[in-house]
Each structure stands twice: as C-alpha cells, then as structure tokens.
Coordinates of C-alpha atoms in Angstrom, one line a residue:
M460 CA 34.7 -44.2 14.3
L461 CA 33.2 -45.6 11.2
G462 CA 32.0 -48.8 12.5
A463 CA 30.4 -47.5 15.6
A464 CA 26.9 -49.0 16.0
G465 CA 24.2 -46.5 16.5
P466 CA 21.2 -47.1 18.7
P467 CA 18.2 -49.1 17.2
S468 CA 16.3 -45.8 16.8
R469 CA 18.8 -44.6 14.2
G470 CA 19.1 -47.9 12.4
R471 CA 22.6 -47.0 11.3
A472 CA 24.8 -49.7 10.0
A473 CA 28.2 -50.1 11.6
G474 CA 30.1 -48.4 8.9
H475 CA 28.5 -45.0 8.2
A476 CA 30.6 -43.4 5.5
R477 CA 31.8 -40.0 4.5
A478 CA 31.1 -38.6 1.1
L479 CA 29.1 -38.8 -2.0
V480 CA 29.4 -35.8 -4.4
P481 CA 27.4 -35.4 -7.6
L482 CA 29.4 -36.4 -10.6
A483 CA 28.9 -35.7 -14.4
S484 CA 30.2 -35.3 -18.0
A485 CA 32.7 -37.2 -20.2
V486 CA 36.2 -38.8 -20.7
A487 CA 38.6 -40.7 -22.8
L488 CA 41.9 -42.4 -22.4
A489 CA 44.5 -44.3 -24.4
L490 CA 46.2 -47.4 -23.1
A491 CA 49.0 -48.6 -25.3
G492 CA 50.4 -52.0 -24.8
C493 CA 53.5 -51.2 -26.9
S494 CA 54.0 -47.5 -27.0
A495 CA 52.4 -44.3 -25.8
P496 CA 50.5 -42.3 -28.4
A497 CA 52.7 -39.6 -30.1
A498 CA 51.9 -36.1 -29.1
A499 CA 50.7 -33.9 -32.0
P500 CA 52.4 -30.5 -32.4
G501 CA 50.9 -27.9 -30.1
R502 CA 49.6 -30.5 -27.6
D503 CA 49.9 -30.2 -23.9
V504 CA 51.7 -33.4 -22.8
V505 CA 52.3 -34.7 -19.3
D506 CA 54.6 -37.6 -18.4
L507 CA 52.7 -39.1 -15.5
L508 CA 55.6 -41.4 -14.6
Q509 CA 57.5 -38.4 -13.5
Q510 CA 54.8 -37.5 -10.9
D511 CA 54.7 -38.7 -7.3
W512 CA 53.3 -42.2 -6.8
G513 CA 54.9 -42.8 -3.4
D514 CA 51.6 -42.9 -1.4
V515 CA 49.9 -45.6 -3.5
P516 CA 50.0 -49.1 -2.1
G517 CA 51.5 -51.7 -4.4
V518 CA 53.1 -49.1 -6.7
T519 CA 56.9 -48.7 -6.6
A520 CA 59.5 -47.2 -8.8
D521 CA 61.1 -49.6 -11.2
G522 CA 63.9 -48.0 -13.2
D523 CA 62.3 -45.4 -15.4
G524 CA 58.9 -47.0 -14.9
L525 CA 56.6 -48.3 -12.2
R526 CA 56.1 -51.8 -10.8
V527 CA 52.5 -52.6 -9.7
T528 CA 52.0 -55.5 -7.3
A529 CA 48.7 -57.0 -6.0
T530 CA 48.1 -55.9 -2.4
G531 CA 44.8 -57.6 -1.6
L532 CA 43.3 -54.3 -0.4
G533 CA 39.6 -54.8 0.1
I534 CA 36.6 -54.0 2.3
V535 CA 35.7 -57.2 4.1
S536 CA 32.1 -57.7 5.2
Q537 CA 32.0 -58.4 8.9
D538 CA 29.2 -60.9 8.4
G539 CA 31.3 -63.2 6.3
G540 CA 30.0 -61.9 3.0
D541 CA 31.9 -61.0 -0.1
R542 CA 34.9 -58.7 -0.2
Q543 CA 34.6 -55.4 -2.1
A544 CA 37.8 -54.4 -3.8
N545 CA 39.5 -51.2 -2.6
P546 CA 42.4 -50.4 -4.9
L547 CA 43.7 -46.9 -4.0
L548 CA 44.3 -43.9 -6.2
D549 CA 47.2 -41.5 -6.3
L550 CA 45.7 -39.1 -3.8
A551 CA 48.6 -37.3 -2.2
G552 CA 50.6 -37.1 -5.4
T553 CA 49.5 -35.6 -8.7
H554 CA 46.2 -35.5 -10.5
L555 CA 45.2 -33.7 -13.7
V556 CA 42.9 -30.7 -14.4
V557 CA 41.5 -30.8 -17.9
D558 CA 39.3 -28.7 -20.1
G559 CA 38.1 -30.3 -23.3
D560 CA 39.2 -33.5 -25.1
F561 CA 42.2 -35.4 -23.9
T562 CA 44.1 -38.7 -24.4
L563 CA 45.8 -40.8 -21.9
G564 CA 48.4 -43.4 -22.9
A565 CA 50.3 -46.2 -21.3
R566 CA 52.6 -49.1 -22.1
F567 CA 52.5 -52.2 -19.9
A568 CA 54.9 -55.0 -19.8
D569 CA 55.5 -58.2 -17.8
V570 CA 51.9 -58.7 -17.0
T571 CA 51.8 -61.9 -14.9
A572 CA 48.0 -62.0 -14.3
D573 CA 45.9 -58.9 -14.6
A574 CA 46.6 -55.2 -15.0
T575 CA 44.1 -52.4 -14.2
W576 CA 44.3 -48.7 -14.9
A577 CA 41.5 -46.7 -13.4
V578 CA 40.7 -43.0 -14.0
Y579 CA 38.1 -41.2 -11.9
D580 CA 36.8 -37.7 -11.7
S581 CA 37.0 -37.7 -7.9
P582 CA 38.4 -40.1 -5.3
P583 CA 36.1 -42.9 -4.0
V584 CA 34.6 -42.8 -0.5
V585 CA 36.1 -45.6 1.6
A586 CA 34.4 -46.7 4.8
D587 CA 35.1 -49.8 6.9
E588 CA 32.2 -51.7 5.4
F589 CA 31.7 -50.3 1.9
R590 CA 33.2 -48.1 -0.9
I591 CA 31.2 -45.6 -3.0
E592 CA 32.5 -45.6 -6.5
P593 CA 32.7 -42.2 -8.3
A594 CA 32.3 -41.7 -12.0
G595 CA 35.2 -43.0 -14.0
I596 CA 36.6 -45.8 -16.2
R597 CA 38.5 -49.0 -15.6
L598 CA 40.4 -50.9 -18.2
T599 CA 41.5 -54.4 -17.0
L600 CA 43.8 -56.4 -19.2
D601 CA 44.0 -60.2 -18.6
G602 CA 45.8 -62.1 -21.3
D603 CA 44.0 -61.3 -24.6
D604 CA 40.9 -60.0 -22.8
L605 CA 40.2 -56.4 -22.1
R606 CA 37.4 -55.4 -19.8
I607 CA 36.0 -51.9 -20.3
A608 CA 33.9 -50.7 -17.3
V609 CA 32.5 -47.2 -17.1
L610 CA 30.7 -45.8 -14.0
D611 CA 28.7 -42.6 -14.1
G612 CA 28.6 -41.9 -10.4
A613 CA 24.9 -42.4 -10.1
P614 CA 23.6 -43.9 -6.8
Q615 CA 23.8 -47.7 -6.8
Q616 CA 21.1 -50.1 -5.7
D617 CA 23.8 -51.9 -3.8
V618 CA 26.7 -49.7 -2.9
T619 CA 29.0 -52.7 -2.3
D620 CA 28.3 -54.1 -5.8
P621 CA 28.4 -51.1 -8.2
R622 CA 27.1 -51.8 -11.7
P623 CA 28.8 -50.0 -14.6
V624 CA 26.7 -48.2 -17.2
L625 CA 29.1 -49.8 -19.8
D626 CA 30.6 -53.2 -19.1
Q627 CA 32.1 -54.8 -22.1
Q628 CA 34.6 -57.6 -22.7
V629 CA 36.6 -57.4 -25.9
T630 CA 39.6 -59.3 -27.3
V631 CA 42.9 -57.8 -28.2
P632 CA 45.8 -59.4 -30.0
G633 CA 47.7 -60.0 -26.8
P634 CA 48.9 -58.5 -23.5
A635 CA 51.4 -56.3 -25.4
A636 CA 48.8 -55.2 -28.0
E637 CA 48.2 -51.5 -28.4
V638 CA 44.9 -50.5 -26.9
S639 CA 43.6 -46.9 -27.1
V640 CA 40.6 -45.1 -25.7
R641 CA 39.9 -41.6 -26.9
R642 CA 37.5 -38.9 -25.9
S643 CA 36.2 -36.7 -28.7
G644 CA 33.4 -34.5 -27.4
E645 CA 30.9 -36.9 -25.8
L646 CA 32.1 -40.0 -27.6
L647 CA 34.3 -42.8 -26.1
E648 CA 36.2 -45.0 -28.6
V649 CA 38.3 -48.0 -27.6
A650 CA 40.5 -49.4 -30.4
S651 CA 43.4 -51.8 -31.0
G652 CA 45.6 -52.3 -34.1
G653 CA 43.6 -49.7 -36.0
E654 CA 40.3 -51.5 -35.3
T655 CA 37.5 -50.0 -33.2
L656 CA 36.5 -52.4 -30.4
A657 CA 33.9 -50.3 -28.6
S658 CA 32.2 -46.9 -29.1
A659 CA 29.6 -45.3 -26.9
P660 CA 28.5 -41.9 -25.6
L661 CA 29.9 -41.2 -22.2
G662 CA 27.0 -39.4 -20.5
G663 CA 27.6 -38.4 -16.9
V664 CA 31.3 -39.0 -16.5
F665 CA 34.1 -36.6 -15.5
G666 CA 32.2 -33.4 -15.0
S667 CA 34.6 -32.3 -12.3
G668 CA 37.3 -31.5 -14.9
E669 CA 39.7 -33.5 -12.8
L670 CA 41.4 -36.9 -13.4
W671 CA 42.5 -39.1 -10.6
F672 CA 44.6 -42.2 -11.4
G673 CA 45.0 -45.7 -10.0
L674 CA 47.0 -48.7 -10.9
S675 CA 46.3 -52.1 -9.5
S676 CA 46.3 -55.9 -10.0
D677 CA 44.1 -58.4 -8.3
E678 CA 46.5 -61.3 -8.4
G679 CA 49.8 -60.5 -10.0
T680 CA 52.3 -57.9 -11.1
F681 CA 53.0 -55.7 -14.1
R682 CA 55.3 -53.0 -15.2
V683 CA 54.2 -49.5 -16.5
A684 CA 56.9 -48.5 -19.0
S685 CA 55.1 -45.2 -20.0
L686 CA 52.1 -43.3 -18.8
T687 CA 51.2 -40.0 -20.5
A688 CA 48.4 -37.5 -20.9
A689 CA 47.9 -35.2 -23.8
A690 CA 45.4 -32.5 -24.8
P691 CA 44.8 -31.3 -28.4
D692 CA 44.9 -27.7 -29.6
G693 CA 42.0 -25.8 -28.1
A694 CA 41.9 -27.9 -24.9
S695 CA 44.0 -27.5 -21.8
L696 CA 45.6 -29.9 -19.4
R697 CA 47.7 -29.3 -16.3
T698 CA 49.0 -31.1 -13.2
A699 CA 47.7 -30.3 -9.8
G700 CA 48.8 -31.3 -6.3
P701 CA 46.4 -32.3 -3.4
A702 CA 44.1 -29.7 -2.0
F703 CA 45.6 -29.7 1.5
E704 CA 48.8 -28.1 0.1
Q705 CA 47.0 -24.8 -0.1
A706 CA 45.1 -24.9 3.3
E707 CA 46.3 -22.9 6.3
P708 CA 45.4 -22.7 10.0
S709 CA 42.9 -20.0 10.8
P710 CA 43.7 -17.5 13.6
E711 CA 40.0 -17.8 14.6
G712 CA 39.7 -21.6 14.2
L713 CA 38.6 -23.9 17.0
Q714 CA 42.1 -24.9 17.9
A715 CA 43.3 -21.3 17.9
L716 CA 40.5 -20.4 20.2
A717 CA 41.2 -23.4 22.5
A718 CA 44.8 -22.2 22.7
R719 CA 43.6 -19.1 24.5
T720 CA 41.3 -20.9 27.0
R721 CA 42.6 -24.4 27.4
P722 CA 45.9 -24.7 25.6
D723 CA 46.5 -28.3 26.6
L724 CA 43.3 -29.5 24.8
P725 CA 43.6 -30.7 21.2
I726 CA 40.5 -30.1 19.1
G727 CA 40.4 -32.7 16.4
A728 CA 38.4 -34.4 13.7
A729 CA 38.3 -37.8 12.0
V730 CA 39.8 -37.5 8.5
A731 CA 39.9 -39.3 5.2
L732 CA 42.6 -38.8 2.7
G733 CA 40.3 -38.7 -0.4
P734 CA 38.4 -35.5 0.5
L735 CA 41.5 -34.0 2.1
A736 CA 43.3 -34.3 -1.2
S737 CA 40.5 -33.5 -3.6
D738 CA 38.2 -31.0 -1.9
T739 CA 39.5 -27.5 -1.1
D740 CA 36.6 -26.7 1.2
Y741 CA 37.2 -29.9 3.3
A742 CA 41.0 -29.3 3.4
Q743 CA 40.6 -25.7 4.6
Q744 CA 37.9 -26.7 7.1
L745 CA 40.2 -29.4 8.7
I746 CA 43.4 -27.4 8.7
G747 CA 41.7 -24.1 9.4
E748 CA 39.7 -25.2 12.4
F749 CA 41.4 -28.2 14.0
G750 CA 44.7 -29.0 15.7
A751 CA 44.5 -32.8 15.7
L752 CA 43.3 -35.6 13.5
T753 CA 42.2 -39.2 13.7
P754 CA 42.4 -41.4 10.6
E755 CA 38.9 -42.5 9.9
N756 CA 39.8 -45.9 8.3
A757 CA 43.4 -45.7 7.1
M758 CA 44.8 -47.2 10.3
K759 CA 42.3 -50.0 10.7
P760 CA 43.6 -53.6 10.3
Q761 CA 42.0 -54.2 6.9
A762 CA 43.7 -51.0 5.5
L763 CA 47.1 -51.7 7.0
S764 CA 47.5 -55.5 6.4
P765 CA 45.2 -56.9 3.7
L766 CA 47.2 -60.1 3.5
P767 CA 49.4 -62.0 6.0
G768 CA 52.7 -60.3 6.2
V769 CA 51.7 -57.6 3.7
Y770 CA 51.6 -54.0 5.0
T771 CA 50.1 -51.0 3.2
F772 CA 51.1 -48.0 5.3
E773 CA 51.1 -45.5 2.5
E774 CA 47.7 -43.8 3.0
A775 CA 48.1 -43.6 6.7
D776 CA 51.6 -42.2 6.3
A777 CA 50.2 -39.6 3.9
L778 CA 47.7 -38.4 6.5
L779 CA 50.4 -38.3 9.2
D780 CA 52.6 -36.3 6.8
V781 CA 49.8 -33.7 6.5
A782 CA 49.4 -33.5 10.3
E783 CA 53.1 -33.1 10.9
S784 CA 53.4 -30.4 8.2
R785 CA 50.7 -28.4 10.0
G786 CA 51.8 -29.1 13.6
M787 CA 48.7 -31.3 14.2
A788 CA 48.6 -34.1 16.8
V789 CA 47.5 -37.5 15.6
H790 CA 45.4 -40.0 17.5
G791 CA 45.8 -43.6 16.1
H792 CA 42.7 -45.7 15.4
T793 CA 42.8 -48.6 16.0
I794 CA 44.6 -51.9 17.0
A795 CA 42.2 -54.6 18.4
F796 CA 38.8 -54.3 16.9
T797 CA 36.0 -56.7 16.0
E798 CA 35.2 -54.9 12.7
A799 CA 37.4 -53.8 9.8
M800 CA 39.6 -56.9 10.1
P801 CA 41.1 -58.4 6.9
R802 CA 39.8 -61.9 6.1
W803 CA 43.1 -63.5 7.1
M804 CA 42.8 -62.1 10.6
Q805 CA 39.1 -63.0 10.9
E806 CA 39.9 -66.6 10.0
L807 CA 42.8 -67.3 12.3
P808 CA 42.3 -70.7 13.8
T809 CA 41.6 -70.9 17.6
D810 CA 40.2 -74.4 18.1
S811 CA 43.3 -76.0 19.8
A812 CA 46.1 -74.8 22.0
E813 CA 48.5 -75.2 19.0
D814 CA 46.1 -73.1 16.8
R815 CA 45.9 -70.4 19.4
A816 CA 49.7 -70.2 19.8
A817 CA 50.2 -69.8 16.1
S818 CA 47.4 -67.2 15.9
A819 CA 48.8 -65.3 18.9
D820 CA 52.2 -65.1 17.0
A821 CA 50.4 -63.7 14.0
L822 CA 48.3 -61.1 15.9
L823 CA 51.2 -60.0 18.1
G824 CA 53.4 -59.7 15.0
Y825 CA 50.8 -57.4 13.5
V826 CA 50.7 -55.3 16.6
T827 CA 54.5 -55.0 16.8
T828 CA 54.9 -54.2 13.1
V829 CA 52.2 -51.5 13.1
V830 CA 53.1 -49.8 16.3
T831 CA 56.8 -49.8 15.5
H832 CA 56.1 -48.3 12.1
F833 CA 54.2 -45.4 13.6
R834 CA 56.4 -45.0 16.7
G835 CA 57.1 -41.4 17.6
R836 CA 54.4 -40.1 15.2
L837 CA 51.3 -40.7 17.4
A838 CA 50.3 -38.8 20.5
S839 CA 47.8 -41.5 21.5
L840 CA 46.2 -44.7 20.2
D841 CA 43.1 -46.8 20.6
V842 CA 44.6 -50.1 21.6
V843 CA 41.2 -51.7 22.0
N844 CA 38.1 -50.4 20.1
E845 CA 34.5 -51.2 21.0
P846 CA 35.2 -54.3 23.2
F847 CA 31.6 -54.7 24.2
D848 CA 28.6 -56.1 22.3
V849 CA 26.8 -54.0 19.7
D850 CA 23.5 -54.1 21.6
Q851 CA 24.7 -51.8 24.3
G852 CA 25.3 -54.6 26.7
T853 CA 28.3 -55.4 28.8
D854 CA 29.5 -58.7 27.4
L855 CA 32.8 -58.7 25.5
Q856 CA 32.6 -59.5 21.8
Q857 CA 34.1 -62.9 21.2
N858 CA 36.3 -61.8 18.3
V859 CA 39.6 -63.4 17.2
W860 CA 41.5 -61.5 19.9
Y861 CA 39.1 -62.9 22.6
R862 CA 39.3 -66.4 21.1
T863 CA 43.0 -66.4 20.9
F864 CA 44.0 -64.8 24.2
G865 CA 40.9 -65.1 26.3
P866 CA 38.8 -62.3 28.0
D867 CA 41.9 -60.5 29.2
Y868 CA 43.2 -60.0 25.7
P869 CA 43.3 -56.2 26.3
V870 CA 46.2 -56.9 28.7
V871 CA 48.2 -58.7 26.0
V872 CA 47.5 -56.0 23.4
S873 CA 48.4 -53.2 25.8
R874 CA 51.7 -54.8 26.8
A875 CA 52.6 -55.4 23.1
V876 CA 51.8 -51.8 22.2
H877 CA 53.9 -50.5 25.2
D878 CA 56.9 -52.7 24.2
A879 CA 56.8 -51.3 20.6
D880 CA 56.2 -47.6 21.7
P881 CA 56.3 -46.9 25.4
D882 CA 55.5 -43.2 24.8
V883 CA 52.2 -43.4 23.0
A884 CA 49.2 -42.8 25.3
Q885 CA 46.9 -45.8 25.3
F886 CA 43.0 -45.7 25.3
V887 CA 40.1 -48.1 25.2
N888 CA 37.5 -46.6 23.0
E889 CA 33.8 -47.4 23.3
N890 CA 30.3 -46.2 22.4
G891 CA 27.3 -45.9 24.8
A892 CA 29.5 -45.3 27.8
D893 CA 29.2 -41.5 27.8
V894 CA 26.6 -41.4 30.7
P895 CA 26.5 -43.4 34.0
G896 CA 25.2 -46.9 33.7
E897 CA 26.1 -50.5 33.4
R898 CA 28.1 -50.1 30.1
Q899 CA 30.2 -47.3 31.7
D900 CA 30.7 -49.4 34.8
A901 CA 31.9 -52.3 32.6
L902 CA 34.3 -50.1 30.7
L903 CA 35.8 -48.8 33.9
D904 CA 36.1 -52.3 35.3
L905 CA 37.8 -53.5 32.0
V906 CA 40.4 -50.8 32.1
R907 CA 41.1 -51.2 35.8
R908 CA 41.5 -55.0 35.4
T909 CA 43.7 -54.5 32.4
N910 CA 46.1 -52.3 34.3
E911 CA 46.0 -54.4 37.4
L912 CA 47.2 -57.3 35.3
G913 CA 50.1 -55.4 33.8
G914 CA 48.6 -53.2 31.1
Y915 CA 49.4 -49.6 30.3
V916 CA 46.0 -48.0 29.5
D917 CA 46.0 -44.3 30.2
G918 CA 42.3 -43.7 29.7
V919 CA 39.1 -44.2 27.8
G920 CA 37.6 -42.8 24.6
L921 CA 33.9 -41.8 25.0
Q922 CA 32.5 -41.7 21.4
A923 CA 29.6 -39.3 22.2
H924 CA 27.6 -40.3 19.1
V925 CA 24.2 -38.6 19.4
Y926 CA 22.1 -40.3 16.6
D927 CA 18.8 -39.6 18.4
L928 CA 18.4 -36.7 20.8
G929 CA 15.5 -38.6 22.4
T930 CA 17.7 -41.6 23.4
D931 CA 21.3 -40.5 23.1
A932 CA 21.4 -37.0 24.4
I933 CA 24.2 -36.3 26.8
S934 CA 23.5 -33.8 29.6
A935 CA 26.2 -31.6 31.2
E936 CA 25.4 -33.2 34.6
D937 CA 25.8 -36.8 33.3
L938 CA 29.0 -36.0 31.5
A939 CA 30.5 -34.2 34.4
T940 CA 29.7 -37.1 36.7
T941 CA 31.3 -39.5 34.1
L942 CA 34.5 -37.4 33.9
D943 CA 34.7 -37.3 37.7
T944 CA 34.3 -41.1 37.9
F945 CA 37.1 -41.8 35.5
G946 CA 39.3 -39.1 36.9
A947 CA 38.9 -40.5 40.4
A948 CA 40.1 -43.8 39.0
G949 CA 43.3 -42.1 37.7
L950 CA 42.2 -42.3 34.1
Q951 CA 42.0 -39.7 31.3
V952 CA 39.1 -39.3 29.0
R953 CA 39.0 -38.4 25.3
I954 CA 35.7 -37.3 23.7
S955 CA 36.7 -39.3 20.7
E956 CA 33.9 -39.4 18.1
N957 CA 31.3 -36.7 18.8
D958 CA 28.6 -36.1 16.2
V959 CA 25.0 -35.0 16.6
T960 CA 22.0 -35.4 14.5
D961 CA 20.1 -32.3 13.3
A962 CA 16.8 -34.2 13.2
E963 CA 15.4 -32.0 16.0
G964 CA 16.7 -28.9 14.2
A965 CA 20.0 -27.0 13.9
D966 CA 19.6 -25.2 17.2
A967 CA 19.1 -28.4 19.2
Q968 CA 22.1 -29.9 17.4
A969 CA 24.3 -26.9 18.3
E970 CA 23.2 -27.0 21.9
Q971 CA 24.2 -30.6 22.3
Y972 CA 27.6 -30.0 20.6
A973 CA 28.2 -27.1 22.9
T974 CA 27.2 -29.0 26.0
V975 CA 29.7 -31.8 25.4
L976 CA 32.6 -29.5 24.6
T977 CA 31.9 -27.0 27.4
T978 CA 31.8 -29.9 30.0
C979 CA 35.0 -31.3 28.6
L980 CA 36.7 -27.9 28.9
G981 CA 35.8 -27.7 32.5
S982 CA 37.4 -31.0 33.5
P983 CA 41.1 -31.7 33.6
T984 CA 40.2 -35.4 33.1
C985 CA 39.1 -34.6 29.6
V986 CA 42.3 -34.4 27.5
A987 CA 41.0 -34.3 23.9
Y988 CA 37.9 -33.5 21.9
T989 CA 37.3 -34.9 18.5
T990 CA 34.3 -34.8 16.0
W991 CA 33.7 -37.8 13.9
G992 CA 34.1 -36.1 10.5
V993 CA 34.3 -32.7 9.1
D994 CA 31.5 -31.9 6.5
D995 CA 28.1 -33.4 5.9
R996 CA 29.1 -33.6 2.2
Y997 CA 31.0 -36.7 3.3
D998 CA 28.6 -38.1 5.8
W999 CA 27.0 -41.2 4.4
F1000 CA 25.8 -44.5 5.8
V1001 CA 24.0 -47.6 4.7
D1002 CA 20.6 -48.1 6.6
D1003 CA 19.1 -51.4 7.7
D1004 CA 17.5 -51.8 4.3
G1005 CA 20.8 -51.5 2.5
D1006 CA 20.1 -48.1 1.2
L1007 CA 22.7 -45.3 1.1
R1008 CA 21.7 -42.3 3.2
Q1009 CA 23.2 -39.0 3.9
G1010 CA 23.7 -38.0 7.5
H1011 CA 23.6 -34.4 8.9
D1012 CA 25.7 -34.6 12.0
L1013 CA 28.7 -32.4 11.5
L1014 CA 30.1 -28.9 11.9
F1015 CA 30.0 -28.1 8.2
D1016 CA 27.3 -28.8 5.6
D1017 CA 28.3 -28.8 1.9
G1018 CA 31.1 -26.4 2.6
H1019 CA 29.2 -24.0 4.9
P1020 CA 29.5 -23.7 8.7
T1021 CA 26.5 -24.9 10.7
P1022 CA 25.2 -23.3 13.9
A1023 CA 27.0 -26.1 15.7
L1024 CA 30.3 -24.7 14.6
E1025 CA 29.4 -21.3 15.9
A1026 CA 28.2 -22.8 19.2
L1027 CA 31.6 -24.5 19.7
R1028 CA 33.4 -21.2 18.9
R1029 CA 31.3 -19.5 21.6
A1030 CA 32.1 -22.3 24.0
L1031 CA 35.8 -21.7 23.4
G1032 CA 35.4 -17.9 24.0
G1033 CA 35.1 -16.9 20.3

C-alpha cells in the first residue's frame, strides 16, 4: 500500500504516490455572487447543478441547488507536521470538455465562513502523505475578501506546500457581490461590479481541454444556487462522464487468463479514483486486465473519517460501484494502521485508564461504523496493516491502537470487524515478511496469538515490494517455503502489493514479477495476487530529500505494456 516503507537502499518515503501528468495552456471562469452570467445567443450552456455530485464528500442536494459543508478532509503528516488540505473533486460524476474560450458562473448564498470553487484540468494525485496539485484555479470567498490562486502544474519544490503562480487577495463589495473570471485567449480577468480586480496571462493552465470541478469549505457551509458553464460562438463545450464508463474486460486480460488455469485466484491492482475517472488508458488497463481491486487510499482512516463522528465514504463507494459494475472483487484496505490516521485519531488520549476507555469507545465506534457501511461489498479486508516497526524489525509499532488496547490490540480489532461483518475474510498485511526470517516468524506468531485469543484472522498479506533487486528479490524457493509455512498453520496468503523496480532492466523486472505470480499459482495457500498500482504514469514518491520522484515499478508505462505484463501473461498460460 501507499505507506509501505521501502528498504534503506531505496530511500522511499512511506507514501509513494501515483501520478503526475504534464499540464499546460489556459482558462477562465465566472463566479457570480448574485446571478449566473446570461448566455449570449448561440452559446453552448451547461447547467452544472443538474449533473451528478453524489460522490463528492461534503456536497449534498439542497432543493434546486447544492449545500457544501466542511469535511476536514486532509492529508496528515505522520511526524506531527502540518496538514495538507485534500478537498475532493467531482470525479465519478460529470466534467467538461472544452475547445476555446469559456465562462463558468456561480451564485453562492448563506456563506457562514469560507467558500471555495476549484477548477482543474485533471484530478490531483492523492497519496497517504501528500497531494500533487494539478494545473487549475481556486477562488476562495471569505467575507469581503476573494483569494485568487492559479497553479500551472509545474513541479513544486515542496509537494506538500504548492505555490501558485498567481496568488492575489482582492476585495469585493460583500459575500453576495458578483465576481466574474473570464478567459479570452490567453488572458484571465477577474472582475466585480463592472470593475476589473485582476488581469494576467494564464500560461500553462488547462492544456488538457478538460475541466474538473470541486466545491469545498474549510470551516463552514454555503449554498450553491446556480452553477453554469458557457462557450461563445466558435468554441465548443460538452459534458463527459468518467473514463471507466467506456472500459471493458479483455478476453485476453490477466484475469481472463487466470480463469483458465486457476479460476479461484483473483488478479488485482491497487486503484485510485482520480486516474480511473480521468485517464482512458488507465481505466482500460485496470478493467481490461484485472478482476479485483484494492483502494489505494480511499479506505484509509484519514480518508474515511477526517473529523470525529464525520464519515466521508463517497470516494470509496464510487470505487466499489465500479468494481461491482464489472464483477470485480474488492479487498478493503485498511482498518488499524499507524499511518494515514486523521489528527483526531492520532491524538486520542491514553495516559489514564479513563482516557483509554474513552479512546477505546472512539476507535471501536470507527471500526463498527466503517465495516458496517461496507458490509457485503468486500471479499476481504486488512484488519491490521503493517503492525511491525518500519526498520524491518519485529517490535510492534506503539501507535494509538497499541496504546489504547495493549499489544494484543489485533484481537480487539478482529473481533470488532467480525461482529460488524462475519463474512469478510480478515488479513494482517505486512512488508518484509515475504521470505523466511525473523520478521516472517513474528508475523506468524502475531496471527496465531490473535486467533488463540479469540480473533478471526484468515491469513496474511505479503506485500512483495521489490524496490532493490539486490536486497529485496524474492526467489521461488523462498516464497514456496513461505507459502508452505503459513499453509501448515492453517492460514491463507495474499500477495497483496507486488511491485518491482526496473533499475536492473526490464527483463530482470519481468522475471521477478513472473517468479512471484508463478509460485503463487502453484500453491493453494496463495488466494490472491495484487500489484500495487497500474501504470508508471501514476507512480510517484517523495525521496529522503523531499524531492518528488517517479517510480518505474508497474505493468504499464505511460499507457504501454511493459515486458513484466507479458511475463505475467505467459505465467498464466497466455
């Protein structure tokens, strides 16, 4: 999963992300505090309020408009640093395809604190430790102040603190004052009450020809009474659905091949909704090749419950809807995890018995709510993720679950999951336990003890991250021994997050991929095989120096199959 720590030789930060795509060109939009701009004769006009916003957290229908409520969604640094905001876009609903100039307009009302309208030319990349901002524009209204922020999609010195190319604060007559932003060629103009407030060339913004919309508030609520898009004569504008709607399973895909040789084995990939909705290559790769998916980040605690008692299931539900529409199995990821926790969960008090009792209620309430929400939709679930220390040792991480319930917290979590959904298969997922050794022994002991004390764990997830073929390579002999070891203990094994570096060349990468899958195929203990991602186009991580780097670990590279994909096809008899 995103968040798996690689070996020191790789120097990969815990949250290696997926996706940075070059962005370019120009935009404009109109935000009207009182009324949407009138459409001139001959214009293409779209009423965006009539589109589907059901999968956007914090946005709900409100009569003939939309109500936007602050969710607190953010990416929380696990070292206690600042939170990076993570308001989501309308990914599974409707976006626009444009050619030429255009105008967007809105009318806001009942603004209690702040109101933000964002328009990007592609979805952002969301990892469990950072978010990569695409090119776009954000208008934030706070009282009489309007902040105009334009990003051009260029690489940032600090990906967690993106710096706009235009960041200007202007004053408007009031929260209900008309504000407009217009694109004319390469010029951006922001005006209110007939007076121009800002004007600048747009440069490298919106070269994709697509517009993706987001509505959010940091601290309050507001109502969107109208939201329209218009294109003048000579320009075109149309609505478009998500890319996954057009993707179809391939009769020669990996899952189709597996059905001929090992029909009980799901072949899956970790998936993000952003590229699945916006990238036709990615959507076809996933749905064409795979028969199962694991949400990369959309089911981690900070994505599901950013504030105490607040649940934002929309993005995860959208991914599950895609899976169900294509007959794909879903593996849930994850419940108890040291990383990717919202601030409220990290800071639960555990100093006294009274504190621990209250924190236990909060944590178990989270488990019950989440598992009950997804009940019947998940084939399996990581109930505990990466319990051991990040330095490849055997000590349990002393996270809030440990501090609240003690070293046997996996028992408590497993029981709570079983009470909420007795049919979901439970797994403990860990890195560095793919080959025999102390870490594997510790994982086996942890699962055995959990079940002896009344837990319901069915097996283990072996992540199979191969970041360095010199230190991380997995031999067929070692993996076969590992599978025999867990099988003898009555446990199942999922190859849960396989990815392999191409630093030693594409052939070596392909051979390692094939070794893992072939060994899995030959053992009844191995019940699932999943790669941690789909396309290197979306394979990004922050290195130890804080620099954004692209990985080359997956079965596709910028839309093209790699030799590793062909090696897996051969392993499956293709």
